């Protein structure tokens, strides 16, 4: 398996492979950049097709965390870890403790948290081997409401930029995926007077937003072509692609999902079509801001105040995008690089 020549290798500071024969642990920790502080990013437990796929995932995800933390104004670098295997079959408290020992060997350069396939309980097991873990049951708790708050503010910023008012009354918003984040986003939008269109593969989740917020339900594939003001992807990645862009009637894409653009060029296509895109890692940083502030004197009001800055950051990105005729996704990347590299990257010149 090649690392330095892997397509997604981006000068990562460290890529650490961890193994524990006794528990069956196989993990990779990637630390992309620590210019701003220790690398914080979750542990993903996933049954990868092969080790190369796991490496690709951890290289991409860790880089994304560097950009997300930088734009959110956090003194953190970017890192991520993956544990390879079927969590339902191999995950045990001892395996998580063994994983904690690998993290401990990095002396605080990497701090972990929850991600797909890991839970608050797992963080507690990891904590038995290392202090470098966030999101413990005694900590800041579920990040989703904060992610939803940031996303809601991001929707408002996009509406402000487009309509010169951020009043959401009677605006129609299509929310794709009404799980943890999507549910709270619907709540905020409903309270602001917006009309909701929703889809989800989970009927119970849908029933909840219908009962509580009067959402109109549409079929999964119909969500893209809705006659709405905002499309808010809150389920999967890569939902902005050639097929879906052709269907979009909205003028705004602003949602919480990670990796919304199937390829970087889709940011450009959105711009060409006059659709304003709120870059995913900027709008969905509320959860990271919450976890980053998980200290002994955790203060929800401080976290909320910092999350509110997402509104201004996005307005700045939208304005710069217009002024320089570059996609918002590119402007966000430049903004992050200016911060964590300490100078404007050559590509931004
Ligand atoms: P979740 O699993 O609670 O919710 C996702 C929802 O999407 C579920 O209800 C699921 O049934 C639904 N879904 C799955 N496939 C679908 C499909 N094809 N069409 C429509 N709905 C579908 O996850 P979450 O924590 O709410 O996160 C949602 C998104 O936001 C993810 O992309 C996640 O990576 C991103 N995100 C979450 C946080 C956070 O704090 N939870 C932070 C940053 C980014």
CSV table of C-alpha atoms and ligand atoms in Angstrom, one decimal:
chain,number,residue,atom,x,y,z
A,1,UNK,CA,0.0,0.0,0.0
A,2,UNK,CA,1.5,3.3,-1.0
A,3,UNK,CA,1.1,6.3,1.3
A,4,UNK,CA,3.3,9.1,0.0
A,5,UNK,CA,2.2,8.5,-3.6
A,6,UNK,CA,-1.5,7.9,-2.7
A,7,UNK,CA,-3.7,10.3,-4.7
A,8,UNK,CA,-5.1,11.8,-1.5
A,9,UNK,CA,-1.8,12.3,0.3
A,10,UNK,CA,-1.4,16.0,0.9
A,11,UNK,CA,1.8,16.4,2.8
A,12,UNK,CA,0.1,14.9,5.9
A,13,UNK,CA,2.4,15.3,8.9
A,14,UNK,CA,1.9,11.8,10.2
A,15,UNK,CA,0.1,8.6,9.1
A,16,UNK,CA,0.2,6.1,11.9
A,17,UNK,CA,-0.8,2.4,11.5
A,18,UNK,CA,-1.9,0.7,14.7
A,19,UNK,CA,-2.4,-2.9,15.4
A,20,UNK,CA,-3.3,-5.0,18.4
A,21,UNK,CA,-3.3,-8.8,17.8
A,22,UNK,CA,-5.1,-9.6,21.0
A,23,UNK,CA,-8.2,-7.6,20.3
A,24,UNK,CA,-8.0,-7.6,16.5
A,25,UNK,CA,-7.5,-3.8,16.3
A,26,UNK,CA,-6.4,-2.4,13.0
A,27,UNK,CA,-6.4,1.3,12.7
A,28,UNK,CA,-4.9,4.3,10.8
A,29,UNK,CA,-4.6,7.7,12.3
A,30,UNK,CA,-3.8,10.5,9.9
A,31,UNK,CA,-2.6,13.9,11.1
A,32,UNK,CA,-2.9,16.4,8.3
A,33,UNK,CA,-1.7,19.6,9.8
A,34,UNK,CA,-1.0,20.9,13.3
A,35,UNK,CA,0.0,24.5,12.5
A,36,UNK,CA,-2.9,25.9,14.5
A,37,UNK,CA,-3.0,23.3,17.3
A,38,UNK,CA,-3.4,19.6,18.0
A,39,UNK,CA,-5.3,17.6,15.4
A,40,UNK,CA,-8.9,17.0,16.4
A,41,UNK,CA,-11.1,14.6,14.5
A,42,UNK,CA,-13.4,11.6,15.1
A,43,UNK,CA,-12.8,7.9,14.9
A,44,UNK,CA,-14.7,6.2,12.1
A,45,UNK,CA,-15.3,2.4,12.6
A,46,UNK,CA,-16.1,1.1,9.2
A,47,UNK,CA,-15.9,-2.2,7.3
A,48,UNK,CA,-13.7,-1.0,4.4
A,49,UNK,CA,-13.5,-3.0,1.2
A,50,UNK,CA,-9.7,-3.0,1.6
A,51,UNK,CA,-6.9,-1.2,3.4
A,52,UNK,CA,-6.3,1.2,0.5
A,53,UNK,CA,-10.0,2.4,0.8
A,54,UNK,CA,-9.4,3.0,4.6
A,55,UNK,CA,-6.3,5.0,3.8
A,56,UNK,CA,-8.0,7.1,1.2
A,57,UNK,CA,-10.9,7.9,3.6
A,58,UNK,CA,-8.6,8.8,6.5
A,59,UNK,CA,-6.4,11.0,4.3
A,60,UNK,CA,-9.4,12.9,2.9
A,61,UNK,CA,-11.2,13.3,6.2
A,62,UNK,CA,-8.2,14.5,8.1
A,63,UNK,CA,-7.5,17.2,5.5
A,64,UNK,CA,-11.1,18.3,5.7
A,65,UNK,CA,-10.7,18.7,9.4
A,66,UNK,CA,-7.8,21.1,9.0
A,67,UNK,CA,-9.9,23.3,6.7
A,68,UNK,CA,-13.0,23.1,8.9
A,69,UNK,CA,-11.1,24.1,12.1
A,70,UNK,CA,-9.2,26.9,10.4
A,71,UNK,CA,-12.3,28.6,9.0
A,72,UNK,CA,-14.1,28.1,12.3
A,73,UNK,CA,-11.4,30.1,14.0
A,74,UNK,CA,-10.3,27.2,16.3
A,75,UNK,CA,-6.8,26.6,17.6
A,76,UNK,CA,-6.9,23.1,16.3
A,77,UNK,CA,-5.3,21.2,13.5
A,78,UNK,CA,-6.9,18.5,11.3
A,79,UNK,CA,-6.7,14.7,12.0
A,80,UNK,CA,-8.9,11.7,11.8
A,81,UNK,CA,-8.7,8.0,12.5
A,82,UNK,CA,-10.3,4.9,11.0
A,83,UNK,CA,-10.7,1.5,12.7
A,84,UNK,CA,-11.0,-1.2,10.1
A,85,UNK,CA,-13.7,-3.9,10.5
A,86,UNK,CA,-17.3,-4.6,11.1
A,87,UNK,CA,-18.1,-2.8,14.3
A,88,UNK,CA,-21.0,-5.1,15.0
A,89,UNK,CA,-18.7,-8.1,14.9
A,90,UNK,CA,-15.4,-7.0,16.3
A,91,UNK,CA,-16.0,-3.9,18.5
A,92,UNK,CA,-15.2,-4.7,22.2
A,93,UNK,CA,-14.3,-2.5,25.1
A,94,UNK,CA,-10.8,-4.0,25.0
A,95,UNK,CA,-10.4,-3.1,21.3
A,96,UNK,CA,-11.4,0.5,22.1
A,97,UNK,CA,-8.9,0.6,25.0
A,98,UNK,CA,-6.2,-0.7,22.7
A,99,UNK,CA,-7.1,2.0,20.2
A,100,UNK,CA,-6.8,4.5,23.1
A,101,UNK,CA,-3.2,3.3,23.6
A,102,UNK,CA,-2.3,4.0,20.0
A,103,UNK,CA,-3.7,7.6,20.5
A,104,UNK,CA,-1.7,7.9,23.7
A,105,UNK,CA,1.5,7.0,21.9
A,106,UNK,CA,1.1,10.3,19.9
A,107,UNK,CA,1.4,12.4,23.1
A,108,UNK,CA,-1.6,14.6,22.4
A,109,UNK,CA,-0.8,15.5,18.8
A,110,UNK,CA,-4.1,13.8,17.9
A,111,UNK,CA,-7.3,14.1,19.8
A,112,UNK,CA,-10.2,11.8,19.0
A,113,UNK,CA,-14.0,12.1,19.2
A,114,UNK,CA,-17.1,10.3,17.9
A,115,UNK,CA,-17.8,9.6,14.3
A,116,UNK,CA,-19.7,7.1,12.2
A,117,UNK,CA,-19.6,3.7,13.9
A,118,UNK,CA,-18.4,5.0,17.3
A,119,UNK,CA,-20.4,6.1,20.3
A,120,UNK,CA,-20.1,8.2,23.5
A,121,UNK,CA,-19.6,4.8,25.3
A,122,UNK,CA,-16.6,4.0,23.1
A,123,UNK,CA,-15.1,7.4,24.0
A,124,UNK,CA,-15.3,6.4,27.6
A,125,UNK,CA,-13.4,3.2,26.9
A,126,UNK,CA,-10.8,5.1,25.0
A,127,UNK,CA,-10.5,7.5,27.9
A,128,UNK,CA,-9.3,4.6,30.1
A,129,UNK,CA,-6.1,4.6,28.0
A,130,UNK,CA,-5.6,8.2,27.1
A,131,UNK,CA,-6.8,11.7,28.0
A,132,UNK,CA,-6.8,12.8,24.4
A,133,UNK,CA,-10.5,12.2,23.7
A,134,UNK,CA,-13.5,14.5,23.5
A,135,UNK,CA,-17.2,13.7,23.4
A,136,UNK,CA,-17.2,11.6,26.6
A,137,UNK,CA,-20.5,11.0,28.3
A,138,UNK,CA,-19.3,13.5,31.0
A,139,UNK,CA,-18.4,16.0,28.3
A,140,UNK,CA,-20.3,18.4,25.9
A,141,UNK,CA,-22.8,15.7,24.7
A,142,UNK,CA,-24.6,15.5,21.4
A,143,UNK,CA,-23.1,18.0,18.9
A,144,UNK,CA,-26.0,17.8,16.5
A,145,UNK,CA,-28.1,20.7,17.9
A,146,UNK,CA,-25.1,23.0,17.5
A,147,UNK,CA,-24.4,21.7,14.0
A,148,UNK,CA,-28.0,22.4,13.2
A,149,UNK,CA,-27.8,25.9,14.7
A,150,UNK,CA,-24.8,26.7,12.5
A,151,UNK,CA,-26.5,25.3,9.5
A,152,UNK,CA,-29.7,27.4,10.2
A,153,UNK,CA,-27.5,30.5,10.5
A,154,UNK,CA,-25.8,29.5,7.2
A,155,UNK,CA,-29.2,29.2,5.5
A,156,UNK,CA,-30.0,32.7,6.8
A,157,UNK,CA,-26.7,34.1,5.5
A,158,UNK,CA,-27.3,32.6,2.1
A,159,UNK,CA,-30.9,34.0,2.0
A,160,UNK,CA,-29.5,37.4,3.1
A,161,UNK,CA,-26.9,37.4,0.3
A,162,UNK,CA,-29.5,36.4,-2.3
A,163,UNK,CA,-32.6,38.3,-1.2
A,164,UNK,CA,-31.1,41.1,0.9
A,165,UNK,CA,-33.1,40.0,3.9
A,166,UNK,CA,-32.7,37.0,6.1
A,167,UNK,CA,-36.3,36.7,7.0
A,168,UNK,CA,-37.2,33.1,6.4
A,169,UNK,CA,-41.0,33.5,6.7
A,170,UNK,CA,-42.7,31.5,4.0
A,171,UNK,CA,-39.4,30.5,2.4
A,172,UNK,CA,-39.6,27.0,1.2
A,173,UNK,CA,-36.7,24.7,2.3
A,174,UNK,CA,-36.2,21.1,1.1
A,175,UNK,CA,-34.4,19.1,3.8
A,176,UNK,CA,-32.8,15.9,2.7
A,177,UNK,CA,-32.4,13.6,5.7
A,178,UNK,CA,-34.2,14.5,8.9
A,179,UNK,CA,-32.0,12.6,11.4
A,180,UNK,CA,-30.0,14.1,14.2
A,181,UNK,CA,-29.0,17.4,12.5
A,182,UNK,CA,-31.9,17.5,10.0
A,183,UNK,CA,-34.5,17.3,12.8
A,184,UNK,CA,-33.1,20.3,14.7
A,185,UNK,CA,-32.6,22.2,11.5
A,186,UNK,CA,-36.3,21.7,10.7
A,187,UNK,CA,-37.1,22.9,14.2
A,188,UNK,CA,-35.1,26.2,13.7
A,189,UNK,CA,-36.6,26.7,10.3
A,190,UNK,CA,-40.1,26.1,11.4
A,191,UNK,CA,-39.7,28.5,14.3
A,192,UNK,CA,-38.5,31.1,11.8
A,193,UNK,CA,-41.7,30.6,9.7
A,194,UNK,CA,-40.2,28.6,6.8
A,195,UNK,CA,-42.2,25.9,5.0
A,196,UNK,CA,-40.6,22.5,5.0
A,197,UNK,CA,-40.3,19.8,2.3
A,198,UNK,CA,-38.6,16.7,3.6
A,199,UNK,CA,-37.4,13.2,2.6
A,200,UNK,CA,-35.8,10.4,4.5
A,201,UNK,CA,-35.4,6.6,4.2
A,202,UNK,CA,-36.6,6.4,7.8
A,203,UNK,CA,-40.4,6.7,8.2
A,204,UNK,CA,-40.3,7.4,11.9
A,205,UNK,CA,-38.0,10.4,11.4
A,206,UNK,CA,-40.3,11.7,8.7
A,207,UNK,CA,-43.4,11.2,10.8
A,208,UNK,CA,-41.8,13.3,13.5
A,209,UNK,CA,-41.1,16.4,11.3
A,210,UNK,CA,-44.6,16.1,9.8
A,211,UNK,CA,-46.3,16.0,13.2
A,212,UNK,CA,-44.1,18.7,14.8
A,213,UNK,CA,-43.4,21.1,12.0
A,214,UNK,CA,-46.0,20.3,9.3
A,215,UNK,CA,-43.4,19.2,6.8
A,216,UNK,CA,-44.5,18.1,3.4
A,217,UNK,CA,-43.0,14.7,2.5
A,218,UNK,CA,-41.6,13.9,-1.0
A,219,UNK,CA,-40.0,10.7,-2.4
A,220,UNK,CA,-36.3,10.4,-2.1
A,221,UNK,CA,-35.4,11.2,-5.7
A,222,UNK,CA,-37.9,14.0,-5.9
A,223,UNK,CA,-36.2,16.2,-3.3
A,224,UNK,CA,-33.8,17.8,-5.9
A,225,UNK,CA,-36.4,19.1,-8.3
A,226,UNK,CA,-38.6,20.8,-5.7
A,227,UNK,CA,-39.7,24.3,-6.3
A,228,UNK,CA,-38.0,25.7,-3.2
A,229,UNK,CA,-35.8,28.6,-2.1
A,230,UNK,CA,-33.2,26.4,-0.4
A,231,UNK,CA,-32.0,22.8,-0.8
A,232,UNK,CA,-30.5,21.6,2.5
A,233,UNK,CA,-28.6,18.3,2.2
A,234,UNK,CA,-28.5,16.7,5.6
A,235,UNK,CA,-28.0,13.0,4.8
A,236,UNK,CA,-25.3,11.7,2.6
A,237,UNK,CA,-22.3,13.1,0.8
A,238,UNK,CA,-21.9,13.6,-3.0
A,239,UNK,CA,-25.5,14.6,-3.6
A,240,UNK,CA,-24.4,17.6,-5.7
A,241,UNK,CA,-23.4,15.9,-8.9
A,242,UNK,CA,-24.1,16.1,-12.7
A,243,UNK,CA,-27.5,14.3,-12.3
A,244,UNK,CA,-28.8,16.3,-9.4
A,245,UNK,CA,-27.6,19.7,-10.5
A,246,UNK,CA,-29.6,19.3,-13.7
A,247,UNK,CA,-32.7,18.9,-11.5
A,248,UNK,CA,-32.2,21.8,-9.1
A,249,UNK,CA,-34.7,24.6,-9.2
A,250,UNK,CA,-33.4,26.3,-6.0
A,251,UNK,CA,-31.0,29.2,-6.0
A,252,UNK,CA,-29.4,28.1,-2.7
A,253,UNK,CA,-27.7,24.9,-1.5
A,254,UNK,CA,-27.1,25.1,2.2
A,255,UNK,CA,-27.1,22.0,4.4
A,256,UNK,CA,-25.1,20.1,7.0
A,257,UNK,CA,-23.9,17.0,5.1
A,258,UNK,CA,-20.2,16.5,4.7
A,259,UNK,CA,-18.6,16.3,1.3
A,260,UNK,CA,-21.6,17.5,-0.6
A,261,UNK,CA,-19.8,18.2,-3.9
A,262,UNK,CA,-19.2,14.9,-5.7
A,263,UNK,CA,-16.2,16.5,-7.4
A,264,UNK,CA,-14.6,19.9,-6.9
A,265,UNK,CA,-15.8,21.0,-10.4
A,266,UNK,CA,-19.4,20.8,-9.2
A,267,UNK,CA,-18.8,24.0,-7.1
A,268,UNK,CA,-18.0,25.7,-10.4
A,269,UNK,CA,-21.1,24.3,-12.1
A,270,UNK,CA,-23.3,25.6,-9.3
A,271,UNK,CA,-21.8,29.1,-9.7
A,272,UNK,CA,-22.3,29.0,-13.4
A,273,UNK,CA,-26.0,28.1,-12.9
A,274,UNK,CA,-26.4,31.0,-10.4
A,275,UNK,CA,-26.9,28.7,-7.5
A,276,UNK,CA,-25.3,29.9,-4.2
A,277,UNK,CA,-23.5,27.1,-2.4
A,278,UNK,CA,-22.6,27.4,1.3
A,279,UNK,CA,-19.4,25.3,1.6
A,280,UNK,CA,-20.1,22.3,3.7
A,281,UNK,CA,-17.3,22.4,6.1
A,282,UNK,CA,-18.0,26.1,6.9
A,283,UNK,CA,-21.7,25.8,7.5
A,284,UNK,CA,-21.5,22.5,9.5
A,285,UNK,CA,-18.8,23.5,11.9
A,286,UNK,CA,-21.1,24.0,14.9
A,287,UNK,CA,-20.5,20.4,16.2
A,288,UNK,CA,-16.7,20.8,15.9
A,289,UNK,CA,-16.9,24.1,17.7
A,290,UNK,CA,-18.9,22.4,20.5
A,291,UNK,CA,-16.4,19.5,20.9
A,292,UNK,CA,-13.4,21.9,20.7
A,293,UNK,CA,-14.8,23.8,23.7
A,294,UNK,CA,-15.2,20.7,25.8
A,295,UNK,CA,-13.2,21.7,28.8
A,296,UNK,CA,-13.8,21.6,32.5
A,297,UNK,CA,-15.4,25.1,32.3
A,298,UNK,CA,-17.6,24.2,29.2
A,299,UNK,CA,-20.0,27.0,28.5
A,300,UNK,CA,-22.8,26.5,26.1
A,301,UNK,CA,-23.3,30.3,25.6
A,302,UNK,CA,-19.6,30.6,24.5
A,303,UNK,CA,-20.1,27.8,22.0
A,304,UNK,CA,-23.3,29.4,20.7
A,305,UNK,CA,-21.6,32.7,20.3
A,306,UNK,CA,-18.8,31.1,18.3
A,307,UNK,CA,-21.3,29.2,16.2
A,308,UNK,CA,-23.1,32.4,15.4
A,309,UNK,CA,-19.9,33.6,13.6
A,310,UNK,CA,-20.7,31.1,10.8
A,311,UNK,CA,-23.2,33.6,9.5
A,312,UNK,CA,-20.6,36.4,9.1
A,313,UNK,CA,-18.0,34.0,7.7
A,314,UNK,CA,-20.4,32.8,5.0
A,315,UNK,CA,-21.4,36.3,4.1
A,316,UNK,CA,-17.7,37.1,3.6
A,317,UNK,CA,-17.2,34.0,1.5
A,318,UNK,CA,-20.2,34.9,-0.7
A,319,UNK,CA,-19.0,38.4,-1.2
A,320,UNK,CA,-15.4,37.4,-2.0
A,321,UNK,CA,-16.8,34.8,-4.5
A,322,UNK,CA,-18.8,37.4,-6.3
A,323,UNK,CA,-15.9,39.9,-6.3
A,324,UNK,CA,-13.4,37.4,-7.6
A,325,UNK,CA,-15.8,35.4,-9.8
A,326,UNK,CA,-14.6,32.2,-8.1
A,327,UNK,CA,-16.8,29.4,-6.6
A,328,UNK,CA,-17.6,29.7,-2.9
A,329,UNK,CA,-15.9,26.3,-2.4
A,330,UNK,CA,-12.7,27.6,-3.8
A,331,UNK,CA,-12.9,30.8,-1.8
A,332,UNK,CA,-13.4,28.8,1.4
A,333,UNK,CA,-10.4,26.7,0.7
A,334,UNK,CA,-8.3,29.8,0.1
A,335,UNK,CA,-9.6,31.3,3.3
A,336,UNK,CA,-8.7,28.2,5.3
A,337,UNK,CA,-5.2,28.0,3.7
A,338,UNK,CA,-4.6,31.7,4.5
A,339,UNK,CA,-5.2,30.9,8.1
A,340,UNK,CA,-3.5,27.6,8.6
A,341,UNK,CA,-0.6,28.1,6.2
A,342,UNK,CA,-0.1,31.6,7.4
A,343,UNK,CA,0.1,32.9,3.9
A,344,UNK,CA,-2.1,32.9,0.7
A,345,UNK,CA,-1.5,29.7,-1.2
A,346,UNK,CA,-0.1,30.1,-4.8
A,347,UNK,CA,-3.4,28.9,-6.2
A,348,UNK,CA,-5.2,31.8,-4.6
A,349,UNK,CA,-3.0,34.4,-6.4
B,1,LIG,P1,-28.1,10.9,11.0
B,1,LIG,O1,-27.6,9.6,10.6
B,1,LIG,O2,-28.6,11.1,12.4
B,1,LIG,O3,-29.1,11.5,10.0
B,1,LIG,C1,-29.0,11.2,8.6
B,1,LIG,C2,-30.4,11.0,8.1
B,1,LIG,O4,-30.4,10.8,6.7
B,1,LIG,C3,-31.1,9.8,8.7
B,1,LIG,O5,-32.4,10.1,9.2
B,1,LIG,C4,-31.2,8.8,7.5
B,1,LIG,O6,-32.3,7.9,7.6
B,1,LIG,C5,-31.3,9.8,6.4
B,1,LIG,N1,-30.9,9.2,5.1
B,1,LIG,C6,-30.0,8.3,4.8
B,1,LIG,N2,-29.9,8.1,3.5
B,1,LIG,C7,-30.8,8.9,2.9
B,1,LIG,C8,-31.2,9.2,1.6
B,1,LIG,N3,-30.7,8.5,0.5
B,1,LIG,N4,-32.2,10.1,1.4
B,1,LIG,C9,-32.7,10.8,2.4
B,1,LIG,N5,-32.4,10.6,3.7
B,1,LIG,C10,-31.5,9.6,3.9
B,1,LIG,O7,-26.8,11.9,10.8
B,1,LIG,P2,-26.5,13.3,11.3
B,1,LIG,O8,-25.7,13.3,12.5
B,1,LIG,O9,-27.8,14.1,11.3
B,1,LIG,O10,-25.6,13.9,10.1
B,1,LIG,C11,-26.2,14.3,8.9
B,1,LIG,C12,-25.1,14.8,8.0
B,1,LIG,O11,-24.5,15.9,8.6
B,1,LIG,C13,-24.0,13.8,7.7
B,1,LIG,O12,-23.6,14.0,6.4
B,1,LIG,C14,-22.9,14.2,8.7
B,1,LIG,O13,-21.7,13.7,8.2
B,1,LIG,C15,-23.1,15.7,8.7
B,1,LIG,N6,-22.6,16.3,9.9
B,1,LIG,C16,-23.1,16.0,11.1
B,1,LIG,C17,-22.6,16.6,12.2
B,1,LIG,C18,-23.2,16.3,13.6
B,1,LIG,O14,-23.0,17.1,14.5
B,1,LIG,N7,-24.0,15.3,13.7
B,1,LIG,C19,-21.6,17.5,12.1
B,1,LIG,C20,-21.1,17.9,10.9
B,1,LIG,C21,-21.6,17.2,9.8
